[in-house]
Amino acid sequence: MMKKFFLITLISVCAEVWGQMGINTSNPSAALDIISNGNTLGTKALEVNNSDNSELFKIHNNGNTGINIGTSSPTDLWHVKTDIKHENLPVLSSPYSPLAVDAAGAAKVKPTSTQYFYFKRSSSFGNFSLYNTNVYTNIPFPAGSDVQGNTAGFGFGTDASGTVNAQSVSSISYLTIPEPGVYLFEMYQTAYCNGLPTTSSNTGQVAINTLFATAGNGSSVYSTNTIFRDYAIARRNASGGIHVNSYAYANPQKLVVAYQSTAANEKVALFVNYAGGDSYSTQSCFMNQPNGSDNYGYLIVTKL
């Protein structure tokens, strides 16, 4: 008992005289200087227990600190179990990055880079007809040099055969969405047809649908999610001038869809089909390059 009293008295006198206290050191460099008594990862430099002798706070030799983690060793510089309460913090906006937690539970700064897919077509595609509302022509977006960027991680594939709205289609080029989320699809291209239409209507136009269709992972049964309708204007040449027998003007075909994917690797495919007006029963129609443009159409997808 006297020894303990003497030790406490000595420590108090030292703290009073020098203003510094050392544990495991005879030369403290701070008001309280604690030197760990070991150099292993499991060695504790400081431990605080409650009245039940349960560990509440600990600092290990490697600097990792644990709060309310029991007898486990802290696995990061600051390892806390259960919630941390913050008050009176400012609400930050761009360009600050939000704080996130990784799979191991460590706090990280979440990157703010945009996830996107960008395809710019460098050549025409076509040789399709526009006469039957039950005939669908697939719009291909294959892997290759036309893919200008793909930070969203879209995949590519082709179904040798499948159905769209219960109608048979061969060689369906599709994209796979890697993870659930909301994606904004924006497509633009232009259509034209060679020569006079097979049949003429009183509209003097060809109505063309652009379809956004989806299928589940492993399925080749596509169903329509969204339809955009545009028109090809008759009797115009490639420059827009009046021409007696031409649909050669670059007629815009557009599609904008905000799509919520609910499962990994959902498949998306785009199609065009005839919707009415003048018709071409022969394979005389194409997606072309407008005058002054450097491409034959594009598709941009952004993860929202």
Short mmCIF file of C-alpha atoms in Angstrom, two decimals:
data_model
loop_
_atom_site.label_atom_id
_atom_site.label_comp_id
_atom_site.label_asym_id
_atom_site.label_seq_id
_atom_site.Cartn_x
_atom_site.Cartn_y
_atom_site.Cartn_z
CA MET A 1 0.00 0.00 0.00
CA MET A 2 2.84 2.37 0.89
CA LYS A 3 4.57 1.56 -2.42
CA LYS A 4 1.49 2.51 -4.41
CA PHE A 5 1.08 5.70 -2.42
CA PHE A 6 4.74 6.58 -2.99
CA LEU A 7 4.46 5.91 -6.77
CA ILE A 8 1.32 8.04 -7.10
CA THR A 9 2.99 10.81 -5.08
CA LEU A 10 6.13 10.65 -7.22
CA ILE A 11 4.17 10.79 -10.48
CA SER A 12 2.15 13.74 -9.19
CA VAL A 13 5.28 15.62 -8.15
CA CYS A 14 6.95 14.97 -11.49
CA ALA A 15 3.86 16.12 -13.38
CA GLU A 16 3.69 19.23 -11.22
CA VAL A 17 7.39 20.09 -11.53
CA TRP A 18 8.07 19.24 -15.17
CA GLY A 19 4.49 19.25 -16.63
CA GLN A 20 5.21 16.00 -18.49
CA MET A 21 4.50 12.39 -17.67
CA GLY A 22 6.06 9.32 -19.27
CA ILE A 23 4.94 5.70 -19.26
CA ASN A 24 7.60 3.23 -20.41
CA THR A 25 9.91 6.19 -21.05
CA SER A 26 12.21 8.21 -18.84
CA ASN A 27 12.27 11.11 -21.25
CA PRO A 28 8.66 12.15 -22.01
CA SER A 29 8.26 14.63 -24.85
CA ALA A 30 4.62 15.56 -24.18
CA ALA A 31 2.28 16.12 -21.26
CA LEU A 32 1.56 12.38 -21.47
CA ASP A 33 4.04 10.24 -23.39
CA ILE A 34 3.28 6.50 -23.65
CA ILE A 35 5.71 4.08 -25.27
CA SER A 36 4.34 0.68 -26.30
CA ASN A 37 6.00 -2.25 -24.57
CA GLY A 38 6.15 -4.34 -27.72
CA ASN A 39 6.48 -4.06 -31.50
CA THR A 40 3.92 -6.57 -32.79
CA LEU A 41 0.65 -5.66 -34.51
CA GLY A 42 -1.27 -6.98 -31.52
CA THR A 43 0.65 -4.93 -28.93
CA LYS A 44 -1.44 -2.21 -27.34
CA ALA A 45 0.10 1.14 -26.39
CA LEU A 46 -3.09 2.25 -24.63
CA GLU A 47 -6.28 0.53 -23.49
CA VAL A 48 -9.33 1.96 -21.70
CA ASN A 49 -11.89 -0.40 -20.12
CA ASN A 50 -15.27 0.22 -18.52
CA SER A 51 -16.44 -0.96 -15.08
CA ASP A 52 -17.21 -4.41 -16.53
CA ASN A 53 -13.62 -4.65 -17.79
CA SER A 54 -14.84 -4.47 -21.41
CA GLU A 55 -12.49 -2.73 -23.82
CA LEU A 56 -13.83 0.65 -24.96
CA PHE A 57 -10.79 2.29 -26.54
CA LYS A 58 -7.39 1.04 -27.66
CA ILE A 59 -4.35 2.21 -29.62
CA HIS A 60 -2.09 -0.46 -31.09
CA ASN A 61 1.63 -0.27 -31.73
CA ASN A 62 1.04 0.27 -35.49
CA GLY A 63 -1.12 3.34 -34.82
CA ASN A 64 -4.48 1.67 -35.50
CA THR A 65 -7.15 2.90 -33.10
CA GLY A 66 -10.25 0.95 -32.10
CA ILE A 67 -13.42 2.21 -30.44
CA ASN A 68 -16.12 -0.16 -29.17
CA ILE A 69 -14.76 -3.13 -31.15
CA GLY A 70 -14.39 -5.47 -28.16
CA THR A 71 -11.32 -7.69 -28.04
CA SER A 72 -10.80 -7.52 -31.82
CA SER A 73 -7.77 -5.70 -33.19
CA PRO A 74 -8.43 -2.49 -35.17
CA THR A 75 -7.88 -3.18 -38.87
CA ASP A 76 -7.59 0.44 -39.98
CA LEU A 77 -6.16 3.68 -38.71
CA TRP A 78 -9.59 4.52 -37.23
CA HIS A 79 -11.82 1.51 -36.59
CA VAL A 80 -15.20 2.26 -35.02
CA LYS A 81 -18.11 -0.11 -34.44
CA THR A 82 -21.69 1.29 -34.70
CA ASP A 83 -22.62 4.84 -35.64
CA ILE A 84 -20.67 8.06 -35.27
CA LYS A 85 -22.70 11.20 -34.65
CA HIS A 86 -21.75 14.50 -36.32
CA GLU A 87 -23.35 17.85 -35.58
CA ASN A 88 -23.13 21.28 -37.19
CA LEU A 89 -21.24 20.03 -40.25
CA PRO A 90 -21.56 22.11 -43.44
CA VAL A 91 -23.42 20.65 -46.41
CA LEU A 92 -20.88 20.32 -49.20
CA SER A 93 -21.62 20.53 -52.90
CA SER A 94 -19.55 20.10 -56.07
CA PRO A 95 -16.59 19.81 -56.51
CA TYR A 96 -16.36 17.97 -53.17
CA SER A 97 -16.53 14.18 -53.33
CA PRO A 98 -18.95 12.26 -51.07
CA LEU A 99 -17.62 9.99 -48.35
CA ALA A 100 -18.34 6.30 -48.83
CA VAL A 101 -17.53 2.97 -47.20
CA ASP A 102 -15.77 0.16 -49.06
CA ALA A 103 -16.53 -3.58 -48.75
CA ALA A 104 -14.15 -3.89 -45.77
CA GLY A 105 -15.92 -1.06 -43.92
CA ALA A 106 -13.15 1.52 -44.40
CA ALA A 107 -14.16 5.14 -45.06
CA LYS A 108 -13.08 6.32 -48.50
CA VAL A 109 -13.66 9.29 -50.77
CA LYS A 110 -15.98 8.18 -53.54
CA PRO A 111 -14.82 9.18 -57.06
CA THR A 112 -17.16 11.56 -58.84
CA SER A 113 -16.25 10.55 -62.40
CA THR A 114 -19.21 10.07 -64.75
CA GLN A 115 -19.94 6.53 -65.92
CA TYR A 116 -20.83 6.60 -69.61
CA PHE A 117 -20.88 4.73 -72.91
CA TYR A 118 -20.23 6.58 -76.18
CA PHE A 119 -20.57 5.05 -79.64
CA LYS A 120 -19.99 7.09 -82.83
CA ARG A 121 -20.75 5.21 -86.04
CA SER A 122 -18.12 5.59 -88.75
CA SER A 123 -19.92 3.77 -91.59
CA SER A 124 -23.43 3.34 -92.88
CA PHE A 125 -25.61 0.35 -92.19
CA GLY A 126 -28.81 -0.62 -93.91
CA ASN A 127 -30.30 -2.57 -96.80
CA PHE A 128 -33.58 -2.84 -94.92
CA SER A 129 -37.18 -2.52 -96.03
CA LEU A 130 -39.89 -0.25 -94.62
CA TYR A 131 -43.28 -1.72 -95.49
CA ASN A 132 -44.47 -4.11 -92.74
CA THR A 133 -45.17 -3.08 -89.14
CA ASN A 134 -44.22 -6.59 -87.98
CA VAL A 135 -40.70 -6.46 -89.47
CA TYR A 136 -37.93 -5.17 -87.18
CA THR A 137 -34.40 -4.19 -88.23
CA ASN A 138 -31.78 -4.27 -85.51
CA ILE A 139 -29.50 -1.23 -85.04
CA PRO A 140 -26.02 -2.63 -84.29
CA PHE A 141 -23.62 -1.15 -81.72
CA PRO A 142 -20.68 -3.58 -81.88
CA ALA A 143 -17.42 -3.48 -79.95
CA GLY A 144 -14.55 -1.89 -81.86
CA SER A 145 -13.09 1.44 -82.85
CA ASP A 146 -16.51 3.13 -83.00
CA VAL A 147 -16.70 2.85 -79.20
CA GLN A 148 -15.28 6.19 -78.08
CA GLY A 149 -15.59 5.51 -74.35
CA ASN A 150 -17.07 2.91 -72.01
CA THR A 151 -16.41 3.77 -68.36
CA ALA A 152 -19.85 2.32 -67.53
CA GLY A 153 -18.51 -1.14 -68.46
CA PHE A 154 -21.19 -2.08 -71.01
CA GLY A 155 -20.83 -5.50 -72.59
CA PHE A 156 -21.45 -6.52 -76.21
CA GLY A 157 -23.14 -9.54 -77.73
CA THR A 158 -25.19 -10.92 -80.61
CA ASP A 159 -28.18 -13.24 -80.49
CA ALA A 160 -28.22 -15.43 -83.60
CA SER A 161 -32.00 -15.38 -83.39
CA GLY A 162 -34.63 -13.94 -81.10
CA THR A 163 -37.99 -12.23 -80.96
CA VAL A 164 -39.12 -8.64 -80.66
CA ASN A 165 -42.73 -8.26 -79.59
CA ALA A 166 -43.20 -11.93 -80.60
CA GLN A 167 -41.79 -11.30 -84.11
CA SER A 168 -38.71 -13.28 -85.22
CA VAL A 169 -35.47 -11.36 -85.81
CA SER A 170 -32.03 -12.75 -86.66
CA SER A 171 -28.59 -11.46 -85.67
CA ILE A 172 -29.66 -9.14 -82.83
CA SER A 173 -26.76 -6.96 -81.69
CA TYR A 174 -27.22 -5.95 -78.04
CA LEU A 175 -25.53 -4.18 -75.14
CA THR A 176 -25.44 -5.53 -71.58
CA ILE A 177 -25.91 -3.19 -68.63
CA PRO A 178 -23.38 -4.36 -66.02
CA GLU A 179 -25.22 -3.34 -62.85
CA PRO A 180 -28.62 -2.06 -61.74
CA GLY A 181 -29.23 1.68 -61.85
CA VAL A 182 -30.81 4.45 -63.89
CA TYR A 183 -29.26 5.05 -67.32
CA LEU A 184 -29.99 7.80 -69.83
CA PHE A 185 -29.85 6.59 -73.46
CA GLU A 186 -29.56 9.23 -76.20
CA MET A 187 -29.41 8.10 -79.82
CA TYR A 188 -29.37 10.11 -83.04
CA GLN A 189 -29.12 8.90 -86.63
CA THR A 190 -30.59 9.75 -90.02
CA ALA A 191 -32.51 7.55 -92.46
CA TYR A 192 -32.95 7.63 -96.22
CA CYS A 193 -34.29 5.35 -98.98
CA ASN A 194 -33.21 4.96 -102.60
CA GLY A 195 -35.60 5.53 -105.47
CA LEU A 196 -39.38 5.73 -105.59
CA PRO A 197 -41.42 4.00 -102.86
CA THR A 198 -43.09 0.69 -103.66
CA THR A 199 -46.42 2.15 -102.62
CA SER A 200 -47.39 5.77 -102.15
CA SER A 201 -49.84 7.15 -99.63
CA ASN A 202 -51.56 10.47 -99.29
CA THR A 203 -49.07 11.49 -96.58
CA GLY A 204 -46.05 11.86 -98.83
CA GLN A 205 -43.90 10.57 -95.95
CA VAL A 206 -42.57 7.38 -94.41
CA ALA A 207 -43.27 7.01 -90.70
CA ILE A 208 -40.37 5.21 -88.95
CA ASN A 209 -40.33 3.86 -85.42
CA THR A 210 -37.16 3.58 -83.33
CA LEU A 211 -37.64 0.99 -80.59
CA PHE A 212 -35.82 0.60 -77.29
CA ALA A 213 -36.22 -3.06 -76.28
CA THR A 214 -34.89 -5.09 -73.36
CA ALA A 215 -34.37 -8.75 -72.45
CA GLY A 216 -33.19 -10.52 -69.33
CA ASN A 217 -29.72 -11.99 -68.95
CA GLY A 218 -29.55 -15.18 -71.04
CA SER A 219 -32.84 -14.47 -72.84
CA SER A 220 -33.36 -13.55 -76.49
CA VAL A 221 -37.00 -12.54 -76.02
CA TYR A 222 -37.09 -8.75 -76.32
CA SER A 223 -40.00 -6.55 -75.36
CA THR A 224 -40.47 -2.89 -76.23
CA ASN A 225 -39.85 -0.39 -73.49
CA THR A 226 -40.10 2.85 -75.49
CA ILE A 227 -40.96 3.86 -79.07
CA PHE A 228 -39.95 7.11 -80.77
CA ARG A 229 -41.51 7.99 -84.12
CA ASP A 230 -39.98 10.18 -86.80
CA TYR A 231 -40.68 10.74 -90.49
CA ALA A 232 -38.74 10.57 -93.73
CA ILE A 233 -39.69 13.44 -96.00
CA ALA A 234 -40.27 12.51 -99.65
CA ARG A 235 -39.07 14.10 -102.83
CA ARG A 236 -35.82 15.50 -101.41
CA ASN A 237 -32.27 14.79 -102.48
CA ALA A 238 -29.28 14.50 -100.12
CA SER A 239 -28.91 18.29 -100.01
CA GLY A 240 -32.58 18.85 -99.24
CA GLY A 241 -33.50 20.06 -102.70
CA ILE A 242 -36.78 18.99 -104.32
CA HIS A 243 -36.38 15.83 -106.38
CA VAL A 244 -39.05 13.89 -108.23
CA ASN A 245 -38.21 10.40 -106.97
CA SER A 246 -35.90 10.65 -103.96
CA TYR A 247 -36.06 10.02 -100.23
CA ALA A 248 -32.31 10.70 -100.05
CA TYR A 249 -32.46 13.57 -97.55
CA ALA A 250 -30.94 12.78 -94.12
CA ASN A 251 -34.10 12.42 -92.03
CA PRO A 252 -33.37 12.52 -88.26
CA GLN A 253 -34.31 9.48 -86.17
CA LYS A 254 -34.02 10.18 -82.44
CA LEU A 255 -34.44 8.30 -79.18
CA VAL A 256 -34.08 9.50 -75.57
CA VAL A 257 -34.87 7.03 -72.77
CA ALA A 258 -34.22 7.10 -69.03
CA TYR A 259 -34.18 3.39 -68.19
CA GLN A 260 -34.05 1.84 -64.73
CA SER A 261 -32.21 -1.47 -64.80
CA THR A 262 -33.13 -3.75 -61.89
CA ALA A 263 -30.79 -6.70 -62.47
CA ALA A 264 -27.19 -7.21 -63.52
CA ASN A 265 -26.43 -7.85 -67.20
CA GLU A 266 -29.81 -6.86 -68.60
CA LYS A 267 -29.75 -6.71 -72.39
CA VAL A 268 -30.70 -3.66 -74.46
CA ALA A 269 -31.24 -3.68 -78.23
CA LEU A 270 -32.49 -0.97 -80.59
CA PHE A 271 -34.60 -1.49 -83.72
CA VAL A 272 -36.29 0.43 -86.53
CA ASN A 273 -39.55 -0.60 -88.15
CA TYR A 274 -42.19 0.71 -90.51
CA ALA A 275 -45.03 2.68 -88.93
CA GLY A 276 -47.05 3.92 -91.94
CA GLY A 277 -47.18 6.16 -95.00
CA ASP A 278 -45.22 5.44 -98.18
CA SER A 279 -43.45 2.07 -98.13
CA TYR A 280 -40.38 0.29 -99.51
CA SER A 281 -40.85 -3.46 -99.80
CA THR A 282 -37.30 -3.91 -101.16
CA GLN A 283 -34.14 -3.47 -99.11
CA SER A 284 -33.58 0.10 -100.23
CA CYS A 285 -33.27 1.99 -96.94
CA PHE A 286 -30.19 2.97 -94.94
CA MET A 287 -28.87 5.09 -92.09
CA ASN A 288 -26.69 7.69 -93.78
CA GLN A 289 -24.24 10.49 -93.02
CA PRO A 290 -25.77 13.98 -93.10
CA ASN A 291 -23.98 16.64 -95.12
CA GLY A 292 -21.25 18.22 -93.00
CA SER A 293 -21.30 15.51 -90.34
CA ASP A 294 -18.33 13.33 -89.38
CA ASN A 295 -20.43 10.33 -88.38
CA TYR A 296 -23.42 8.15 -89.28
CA GLY A 297 -25.10 8.48 -85.90
CA TYR A 298 -24.25 8.09 -82.26
CA LEU A 299 -25.40 6.57 -78.99
CA ILE A 300 -24.52 8.11 -75.63
CA VAL A 301 -25.47 6.40 -72.37
CA THR A 302 -24.91 8.06 -69.00
CA LYS A 303 -25.43 6.45 -65.61
CA LEU A 304 -27.47 8.86 -63.49
#
